[in-house]
Amino acid sequence: MAEPEFTATGVRIGKRLRSLTRAGQVRISDGRLQLLTSYGSEIDSAPVQAVRASKPWFAPEDRALADVNGTRYLLTLGEHDPAPEQPGPPAARRFIEAVRRAAGRGG
């Protein structure tokens, strides 16, 4: 198994107004995006080419939207990348760039 291209832990994952997990994981590996609970159970996954990642309007800097298999998820990542060797989710902007890069849409 190849090294993941993007991994974020401690991510709040929600669907509409409902929170699915407050400490989930987002992983891009082998051309696939996975949304996981804090226990590692899969919430949803799809080939990264089929995923649309964007920044929601009028939302704080730590939020990103991910459309996966026709379902829109709101991801709350970090406002800023954590310092090296410090825990915490990376910035939402870095997630959006990672999806675009993995899908071959530039970064």
GROMACS .gro file of N, CA, C and O in nm:
model
  428
    1MET      N    1   0.085  -0.119   0.000
    1MET     CA    2   0.000   0.000   0.000
    1MET      C    3   0.088   0.124   0.000
    1MET      O    4   0.181   0.136   0.078
    2ALA      N    5   0.058   0.217  -0.086
    2ALA     CA    6   0.138   0.339  -0.099
    2ALA      C    7   0.112   0.434   0.017
    2ALA      O    8   0.009   0.427   0.083
    3GLU      N    9   0.207   0.521   0.038
    3GLU     CA   10   0.193   0.625   0.141
    3GLU      C   11   0.078   0.719   0.102
    3GLU      O   12   0.066   0.758  -0.014
    4PRO      N   13  -0.010   0.756   0.195
    4PRO     CA   14  -0.120   0.847   0.161
    4PRO      C   15  -0.068   0.981   0.109
    4PRO      O   16   0.032   1.032   0.157
    5GLU      N   17  -0.138   1.036   0.009
    5GLU     CA   18  -0.101   1.164  -0.048
    5GLU      C   19  -0.146   1.279   0.043
    5GLU      O   20  -0.088   1.385   0.041
    6PHE      N   21  -0.251   1.255   0.121
    6PHE     CA   22  -0.302   1.355   0.215
    6PHE      C   23  -0.369   1.281   0.329
    6PHE      O   24  -0.445   1.188   0.307
    7THR      N   25  -0.342   1.323   0.451
    7THR     CA   26  -0.407   1.265   0.569
    7THR      C   27  -0.434   1.378   0.667
    7THR      O   28  -0.348   1.460   0.693
    8ALA      N   29  -0.554   1.380   0.721
    8ALA     CA   30  -0.590   1.475   0.825
    8ALA      C   31  -0.666   1.401   0.932
    8ALA      O   32  -0.756   1.322   0.902
    9THR      N   33  -0.630   1.423   1.057
    9THR     CA   34  -0.701   1.364   1.169
    9THR      C   35  -0.762   1.476   1.253
    9THR      O   36  -0.725   1.592   1.238
   10GLY      N   37  -0.855   1.442   1.338
   10GLY     CA   38  -0.920   1.544   1.421
   10GLY      C   39  -1.013   1.633   1.342
   10GLY      O   40  -1.036   1.748   1.377
   11VAL      N   41  -1.071   1.578   1.235
   11VAL     CA   42  -1.158   1.656   1.145
   11VAL      C   43  -1.303   1.633   1.184
   11VAL      O   44  -1.348   1.520   1.202
   12ARG      N   45  -1.377   1.742   1.197
   12ARG     CA   46  -1.522   1.731   1.219
   12ARG      C   47  -1.587   1.712   1.083
   12ARG      O   48  -1.565   1.791   0.991
   13ILE      N   49  -1.664   1.604   1.069
   13ILE     CA   50  -1.731   1.573   0.942
   13ILE      C   51  -1.881   1.579   0.967
   13ILE      O   52  -1.933   1.511   1.056
   14GLY      N   53  -1.949   1.660   0.887
   14GLY     CA   54  -2.093   1.675   0.902
   14GLY      C   55  -2.164   1.662   0.769
   14GLY      O   56  -2.105   1.682   0.663
   15LYS      N   57  -2.292   1.629   0.778
   15LYS     CA   58  -2.377   1.618   0.660
   15LYS      C   59  -2.501   1.700   0.690
   15LYS      O   60  -2.570   1.673   0.788
   16ARG      N   61  -2.524   1.802   0.610
   16ARG     CA   62  -2.629   1.901   0.635
   16ARG      C   63  -2.608   1.961   0.773
   16ARG      O   64  -2.503   2.012   0.802
   17LEU      N   65  -2.704   1.952   0.863
   17LEU     CA   66  -2.688   2.009   0.997
   17LEU      C   67  -2.645   1.905   1.100
   17LEU      O   68  -2.637   1.935   1.218
   18ARG      N   69  -2.619   1.784   1.055
   18ARG     CA   70  -2.588   1.674   1.146
   18ARG      C   71  -2.438   1.646   1.149
   18ARG      O   72  -2.374   1.631   1.046
   19SER      N   73  -2.382   1.635   1.268
   19SER     CA   74  -2.241   1.601   1.283
   19SER      C   75  -2.228   1.449   1.282
   19SER      O   76  -2.295   1.380   1.359
   20LEU      N   77  -2.143   1.397   1.194
   20LEU     CA   78  -2.122   1.252   1.187
   20LEU      C   79  -2.008   1.208   1.278
   20LEU      O   80  -2.012   1.100   1.334
   21THR      N   81  -1.906   1.292   1.291
   21THR     CA   82  -1.795   1.265   1.383
   21THR      C   83  -1.724   1.396   1.413
   21THR      O   84  -1.720   1.485   1.329
   22ARG      N   85  -1.672   1.405   1.534
   22ARG     CA   86  -1.601   1.528   1.573
   22ARG      C   87  -1.450   1.511   1.565
   22ARG      O   88  -1.376   1.607   1.579
   23ALA      N   89  -1.404   1.389   1.546
   23ALA     CA   90  -1.259   1.364   1.541
   23ALA      C   91  -1.228   1.264   1.430
   23ALA      O   92  -1.157   1.167   1.451
   24GLY      N   93  -1.286   1.287   1.313
   24GLY     CA   94  -1.270   1.194   1.202
   24GLY      C   95  -1.138   1.209   1.129
   24GLY      O   96  -1.050   1.286   1.168
   25GLN      N   97  -1.127   1.132   1.022
   25GLN     CA   98  -1.007   1.132   0.940
   25GLN      C   99  -1.046   1.152   0.794
   25GLN      O  100  -1.148   1.102   0.751
   26VAL      N  101  -0.961   1.224   0.723
   26VAL     CA  102  -0.976   1.240   0.579
   26VAL      C  103  -0.846   1.190   0.518
   26VAL      O  104  -0.738   1.229   0.561
   27ARG      N  105  -0.858   1.100   0.420
   27ARG     CA  106  -0.738   1.041   0.362
   27ARG      C  107  -0.752   1.034   0.210
   27ARG      O  108  -0.856   0.995   0.159
   28ILE      N  109  -0.646   1.074   0.140
   28ILE     CA  110  -0.638   1.054  -0.004
   28ILE      C  111  -0.522   0.959  -0.028
   28ILE      O  112  -0.408   0.990   0.007
   29SER      N  113  -0.553   0.842  -0.082
   29SER     CA  114  -0.450   0.742  -0.106
   29SER      C  115  -0.490   0.657  -0.226
   29SER      O  116  -0.608   0.621  -0.241
   30ASP      N  117  -0.394   0.625  -0.311
   30ASP     CA  118  -0.417   0.541  -0.428
   30ASP      C  119  -0.533   0.592  -0.514
   30ASP      O  120  -0.615   0.515  -0.563
   31GLY      N  121  -0.543   0.726  -0.530
   31GLY     CA  122  -0.647   0.783  -0.616
   31GLY      C  123  -0.785   0.778  -0.559
   31GLY      O  124  -0.884   0.789  -0.632
   32ARG      N  125  -0.798   0.761  -0.427
   32ARG     CA  126  -0.928   0.748  -0.362
   32ARG      C  127  -0.935   0.838  -0.238
   32ARG      O  128  -0.842   0.844  -0.161
   33LEU      N  129  -1.047   0.906  -0.221
   33LEU     CA  130  -1.072   0.986  -0.102
   33LEU      C  131  -1.156   0.904  -0.006
   33LEU      O  132  -1.255   0.843  -0.046
   34GLN      N  133  -1.115   0.901   0.121
   34GLN     CA  134  -1.191   0.829   0.224
   34GLN      C  135  -1.223   0.925   0.338
   34GLN      O  136  -1.136   1.000   0.382
   35LEU      N  137  -1.347   0.920   0.384
   35LEU     CA  138  -1.389   0.991   0.504
   35LEU      C  139  -1.412   0.883   0.610
   35LEU      O  140  -1.492   0.791   0.588
   36LEU      N  141  -1.343   0.893   0.722
   36LEU     CA  142  -1.346   0.790   0.825
   36LEU      C  143  -1.387   0.848   0.960
   36LEU      O  144  -1.357   0.964   0.990
   37THR      N  145  -1.452   0.766   1.044
   37THR     CA  146  -1.483   0.807   1.180
   37THR      C  147  -1.356   0.802   1.263
   37THR      O  148  -1.251   0.755   1.217
   38SER      N  149  -1.365   0.846   1.386
   38SER     CA  150  -1.248   0.843   1.475
   38SER      C  151  -1.205   0.700   1.505
   38SER      O  152  -1.091   0.676   1.543
   39TYR      N  153  -1.294   0.603   1.486
   39TYR     CA  154  -1.261   0.462   1.507
   39TYR      C  155  -1.209   0.394   1.381
   39TYR      O  156  -1.178   0.276   1.383
   40GLY      N  157  -1.205   0.466   1.270
   40GLY     CA  158  -1.155   0.410   1.145
   40GLY      C  159  -1.261   0.348   1.056
   40GLY      O  160  -1.231   0.295   0.950
   41SER      N  161  -1.388   0.356   1.096
   41SER     CA  162  -1.497   0.305   1.011
   41SER      C  163  -1.521   0.403   0.897
   41SER      O  164  -1.516   0.525   0.916
   42GLU      N  165  -1.549   0.349   0.782
   42GLU     CA  166  -1.567   0.434   0.664
   42GLU      C  167  -1.705   0.500   0.664
   42GLU      O  168  -1.807   0.434   0.678
   43ILE      N  169  -1.706   0.631   0.649
   43ILE     CA  170  -1.830   0.706   0.632
   43ILE      C  171  -1.868   0.706   0.484
   43ILE      O  172  -1.980   0.677   0.447
   44ASP      N  173  -1.769   0.736   0.399
   44ASP     CA  174  -1.791   0.740   0.255
   44ASP      C  175  -1.655   0.740   0.186
   44ASP      O  176  -1.555   0.779   0.247
   45SER      N  177  -1.652   0.697   0.061
   45SER     CA  178  -1.529   0.703  -0.017
   45SER      C  179  -1.566   0.703  -0.165
   45SER      O  180  -1.674   0.660  -0.203
   46ALA      N  181  -1.473   0.754  -0.246
   46ALA     CA  182  -1.495   0.762  -0.390
   46ALA      C  183  -1.362   0.787  -0.458
   46ALA      O  184  -1.268   0.836  -0.396
   47PRO      N  185  -1.353   0.753  -0.589
   47PRO     CA  186  -1.233   0.790  -0.664
   47PRO      C  187  -1.220   0.942  -0.660
   47PRO      O  188  -1.319   1.015  -0.669
   48VAL      N  189  -1.099   0.989  -0.644
   48VAL     CA  190  -1.077   1.132  -0.625
   48VAL      C  191  -1.122   1.213  -0.747
   48VAL      O  192  -1.161   1.329  -0.733
   49GLN      N  193  -1.125   1.153  -0.867
   49GLN     CA  194  -1.173   1.224  -0.986
   49GLN      C  195  -1.321   1.256  -0.976
   49GLN      O  196  -1.369   1.350  -1.039
   50ALA      N  197  -1.396   1.179  -0.897
   50ALA     CA  198  -1.540   1.200  -0.882
   50ALA      C  199  -1.574   1.292  -0.765
   50ALA      O  200  -1.691   1.320  -0.742
   51VAL      N  201  -1.474   1.337  -0.691
   51VAL     CA  202  -1.495   1.421  -0.573
   51VAL      C  203  -1.480   1.567  -0.611
   51VAL      O  204  -1.389   1.603  -0.685
   52ARG      N  205  -1.569   1.651  -0.560
   52ARG     CA  206  -1.557   1.795  -0.580
   52ARG      C  207  -1.530   1.858  -0.445
   52ARG      O  208  -1.607   1.840  -0.351
   53ALA      N  209  -1.420   1.928  -0.433
   53ALA     CA  210  -1.384   1.996  -0.309
   53ALA      C  211  -1.386   2.146  -0.332
   53ALA      O  212  -1.338   2.194  -0.435
   54SER      N  213  -1.443   2.220  -0.238
   54SER     CA  214  -1.451   2.364  -0.254
   54SER      C  215  -1.457   2.432  -0.118
   54SER      O  216  -1.470   2.367  -0.015
   55LYS      N  217  -1.450   2.563  -0.122
   55LYS     CA  218  -1.458   2.645  -0.002
   55LYS      C  219  -1.599   2.700   0.004
   55LYS      O  220  -1.646   2.762  -0.091
   56PRO      N  221  -1.672   2.678   0.114
   56PRO     CA  222  -1.809   2.733   0.121
   56PRO      C  223  -1.806   2.885   0.135
   56PRO      O  224  -1.716   2.941   0.196
   57TRP      N  225  -1.905   2.949   0.078
   57TRP     CA  226  -1.916   3.094   0.088
   57TRP      C  227  -1.948   3.133   0.232
   57TRP      O  228  -2.020   3.062   0.301
   58PHE      N  229  -1.899   3.244   0.273
   58PHE     CA  230  -1.931   3.302   0.403
   58PHE      C  231  -1.910   3.207   0.520
   58PHE      O  232  -1.986   3.206   0.616
   59ALA      N  233  -1.809   3.125   0.511
   59ALA     CA  234  -1.778   3.030   0.618
   59ALA      C  235  -1.639   3.061   0.672
   59ALA      O  236  -1.557   3.119   0.601
   60PRO      N  237  -1.612   3.022   0.795
   60PRO     CA  238  -1.476   3.042   0.848
   60PRO      C  239  -1.372   2.972   0.763
   60PRO      O  240  -1.403   2.878   0.689
   61GLU      N  241  -1.248   3.017   0.774
   61GLU     CA  242  -1.137   2.965   0.694
   61GLU      C  243  -1.109   2.816   0.716
   61GLU      O  244  -1.044   2.754   0.635
   62ASP      N  245  -1.157   2.759   0.826
   62ASP     CA  246  -1.126   2.619   0.856
   62ASP      C  247  -1.225   2.521   0.793
   62ASP      O  248  -1.217   2.402   0.818
   63ARG      N  249  -1.317   2.567   0.710
   63ARG     CA  250  -1.419   2.480   0.652
   63ARG      C  251  -1.394   2.450   0.505
   63ARG      O  252  -1.345   2.533   0.431
   64ALA      N  253  -1.431   2.328   0.466
   64ALA     CA  254  -1.425   2.287   0.325
   64ALA      C  255  -1.547   2.201   0.297
   64ALA      O  256  -1.598   2.133   0.386
   65LEU      N  257  -1.593   2.203   0.174
   65LEU     CA  258  -1.702   2.116   0.130
   65LEU      C  259  -1.644   2.006   0.043
   65LEU      O  260  -1.554   2.031  -0.037
   66ALA      N  261  -1.696   1.886   0.059
   66ALA     CA  262  -1.656   1.775  -0.026
   66ALA      C  263  -1.783   1.705  -0.074
   66ALA      O  264  -1.862   1.658   0.007
   67ASP      N  265  -1.804   1.703  -0.206
   67ASP     CA  266  -1.915   1.629  -0.265
   67ASP      C  267  -1.864   1.490  -0.302
   67ASP      O  268  -1.780   1.476  -0.391
   68VAL      N  269  -1.914   1.390  -0.230
   68VAL     CA  270  -1.870   1.251  -0.248
   68VAL      C  271  -1.994   1.166  -0.276
   68VAL      O  272  -2.085   1.160  -0.193
   69ASN      N  273  -1.997   1.103  -0.393
   69ASN     CA  274  -2.109   1.017  -0.431
   69ASN      C  275  -2.244   1.087  -0.419
   69ASN      O  276  -2.342   1.030  -0.372
   70GLY      N  277  -2.249   1.214  -0.456
   70GLY     CA  278  -2.374   1.289  -0.452
   70GLY      C  279  -2.412   1.341  -0.314
   70GLY      O  280  -2.517   1.402  -0.299
   71THR      N  281  -2.330   1.320  -0.214
   71THR     CA  282  -2.357   1.368  -0.079
   71THR      C  283  -2.257   1.479  -0.047
   71THR      O  284  -2.138   1.463  -0.070
   72ARG      N  285  -2.307   1.589   0.005
   72ARG     CA  286  -2.220   1.701   0.042
   72ARG      C  287  -2.185   1.692   0.190
   72ARG      O  288  -2.272   1.689   0.275
   73TYR      N  289  -2.055   1.689   0.216
   73TYR     CA  290  -2.005   1.684   0.353
   73TYR      C  291  -1.936   1.816   0.385
   73TYR      O  292  -1.864   1.871   0.302
   74LEU      N  293  -1.958   1.865   0.506
   74LEU     CA  294  -1.888   1.984   0.555
   74LEU      C  295  -1.775   1.936   0.645
   74LEU      O  296  -1.798   1.865   0.743
   75LEU      N  297  -1.654   1.971   0.608
   75LEU     CA  298  -1.535   1.931   0.682
   75LEU      C  299  -1.481   2.052   0.757
   75LEU      O  300  -1.461   2.158   0.697
   76THR      N  301  -1.457   2.037   0.886
   76THR     CA  302  -1.396   2.143   0.965
   76THR      C  303  -1.254   2.100   0.996
   76THR      O  304  -1.231   2.011   1.078
   77LEU      N  305  -1.160   2.160   0.925
   77LEU     CA  306  -1.019   2.130   0.944
   77LEU      C  307  -0.959   2.243   1.026
   77LEU      O  308  -1.031   2.310   1.099
   78GLY      N  309  -0.831   2.266   1.015
   78GLY     CA  310  -0.768   2.375   1.089
   78GLY      C  311  -0.766   2.504   1.010
   78GLY      O  312  -0.772   2.502   0.887
   79GLU      N  313  -0.758   2.617   1.079
   79GLU     CA  314  -0.744   2.745   1.010
   79GLU      C  315  -0.605   2.760   0.952
   79GLU      O  316  -0.585   2.821   0.849
   80HIS      N  317  -0.507   2.707   1.022
   80HIS     CA  318  -0.367   2.715   0.980
   80HIS      C  319  -0.306   2.576   0.992
   80HIS      O  320  -0.347   2.498   1.077
   81ASP      N  321  -0.207   2.548   0.909
   81ASP     CA  322  -0.135   2.422   0.923
   81ASP      C  323  -0.069   2.418   1.060
   81ASP      O  324  -0.014   2.519   1.105
   82PRO      N  325  -0.073   2.304   1.130
   82PRO     CA  326  -0.008   2.297   1.260
   82PRO      C  327   0.144   2.304   1.245
   82PRO      O  328   0.198   2.274   1.140
   83ALA      N  329   0.209   2.344   1.350
   83ALA     CA  330   0.355   2.349   1.349
   83ALA      C  331   0.409   2.207   1.332
   83ALA      O  332   0.343   2.110   1.368
   84PRO      N  333   0.528   2.193   1.275
   84PRO     CA  334   0.585   2.059   1.259
   84PRO      C  335   0.588   1.984   1.392
   84PRO      O  336   0.615   2.042   1.496
   85GLU      N  337   0.554   1.857   1.386
   85GLU     CA  338   0.552   1.768   1.504
   85GLU      C  339   0.441   1.803   1.603
   85GLU      O  340   0.442   1.752   1.714
   86GLN      N  341   0.348   1.889   1.566
   86GLN     CA  342   0.236   1.924   1.654
   86GLN      C  343   0.109   1.858   1.600
   86GLN      O  344   0.089   1.851   1.480
   87PRO      N  345   0.021   1.810   1.689
   87PRO     CA  346  -0.103   1.749   1.644
   87PRO      C  347  -0.199   1.855   1.591
   87PRO      O  348  -0.184   1.973   1.620
   88GLY      N  349  -0.296   1.810   1.515
   88GLY     CA  350  -0.399   1.900   1.465
   88GLY      C  351  -0.418   1.885   1.317
   88GLY      O  352  -0.328   1.843   1.245
   89PRO      N  353  -0.538   1.915   1.268
   89PRO     CA  354  -0.566   1.901   1.126
   89PRO      C  355  -0.500   2.010   1.044
   89PRO      O  356  -0.480   2.121   1.091
   90PRO      N  357  -0.464   1.978   0.919
   90PRO     CA  358  -0.407   2.079   0.831
   90PRO      C  359  -0.515   2.177   0.786
   90PRO      O  360  -0.633   2.155   0.808
   91ALA      N  361  -0.475   2.283   0.723
   91ALA     CA  362  -0.568   2.385   0.677
   91ALA      C  363  -0.662   2.330   0.569
   91ALA      O  364  -0.624   2.243   0.490
   92ALA      N  365  -0.784   2.384   0.567
   92ALA     CA  366  -0.883   2.343   0.468
   92ALA      C  367  -0.831   2.368   0.326
   92ALA      O  368  -0.854   2.289   0.235
   93ARG      N  369  -0.759   2.478   0.307
   93ARG     CA  370  -0.704   2.512   0.176
   93ARG      C  371  -0.613   2.401   0.125
   93ARG      O  372  -0.615   2.366   0.007
   94ARG      N  373  -0.534   2.342   0.215
   94ARG     CA  374  -0.444   2.234   0.175
   94ARG      C  375  -0.521   2.109   0.132
   94ARG      O  376  -0.481   2.038   0.040
   95PHE      N  377  -0.635   2.082   0.196
   95PHE     CA  378  -0.719   1.970   0.157
   95PHE      C  379  -0.773   1.990   0.016
   95PHE      O  380  -0.766   1.900  -0.069
   96ILE      N  381  -0.824   2.109  -0.013
   96ILE     CA  382  -0.880   2.138  -0.146
   96ILE      C  383  -0.772   2.125  -0.253
   96ILE      O  384  -0.794   2.064  -0.358
   97GLU      N  385  -0.653   2.176  -0.225
   97GLU     CA  386  -0.542   2.164  -0.320
   97GLU      C  387  -0.504   2.017  -0.340
   97GLU      O  388  -0.475   1.975  -0.452
   98ALA      N  389  -0.505   1.937  -0.235
   98ALA     CA  390  -0.468   1.795  -0.244
   98ALA      C  391  -0.568   1.719  -0.330
   98ALA      O  392  -0.528   1.633  -0.410
   99VAL      N  393  -0.696   1.748  -0.317
   99VAL     CA  394  -0.798   1.682  -0.400
   99VAL      C  395  -0.776   1.717  -0.546
   99VAL      O  396  -0.775   1.629  -0.633
  100ARG      N  397  -0.756   1.843  -0.575
  100ARG     CA  398  -0.735   1.886  -0.714
  100ARG      C  399  -0.608   1.826  -0.774
  100ARG      O  400  -0.607   1.782  -0.888
  101ARG      N  401  -0.502   1.823  -0.695
  101ARG     CA  402  -0.376   1.767  -0.743
  101ARG      C  403  -0.389   1.616  -0.769
  101ARG      O  404  -0.345   1.567  -0.871
  102ALA      N  405  -0.453   1.544  -0.677
  102ALA     CA  406  -0.469   1.399  -0.693
  102ALA      C  407  -0.559   1.365  -0.811
  102ALA      O  408  -0.543   1.261  -0.875
  103ALA      N  409  -0.655   1.454  -0.840
  103ALA     CA  410  -0.746   1.429  -0.952
  103ALA      C  411  -0.686   1.474  -1.085
  103ALA      O  412  -0.744   1.453  -1.190
  104GLY      N  413  -0.568   1.537  -1.079
  104GLY     CA  414  -0.502   1.582  -1.202
  104GLY      C  415  -0.559   1.711  -1.255
  104GLY      O  416  -0.547   1.741  -1.373
  105ARG      N  417  -0.622   1.790  -1.168
  105ARG     CA  418  -0.680   1.918  -1.211
  105ARG      C  419  -0.592   2.035  -1.176
  105ARG      O  420  -0.637   2.148  -1.170
  106GLY      N  421  -0.468   2.009  -1.141
  106GLY     CA  422  -0.377   2.119  -1.105
  106GLY      C  423  -0.390   2.153  -0.959
  106GLY      O  424  -0.472   2.100  -0.886
  107GLY      N  425  -0.306   2.244  -0.910
  107GLY     CA  426  -0.311   2.276  -0.768
  107GLY      C  427  -0.284   2.411  -0.744
  107GLY      O  428  -0.313   2.506  -0.706
   0.00000   0.00000   0.00000
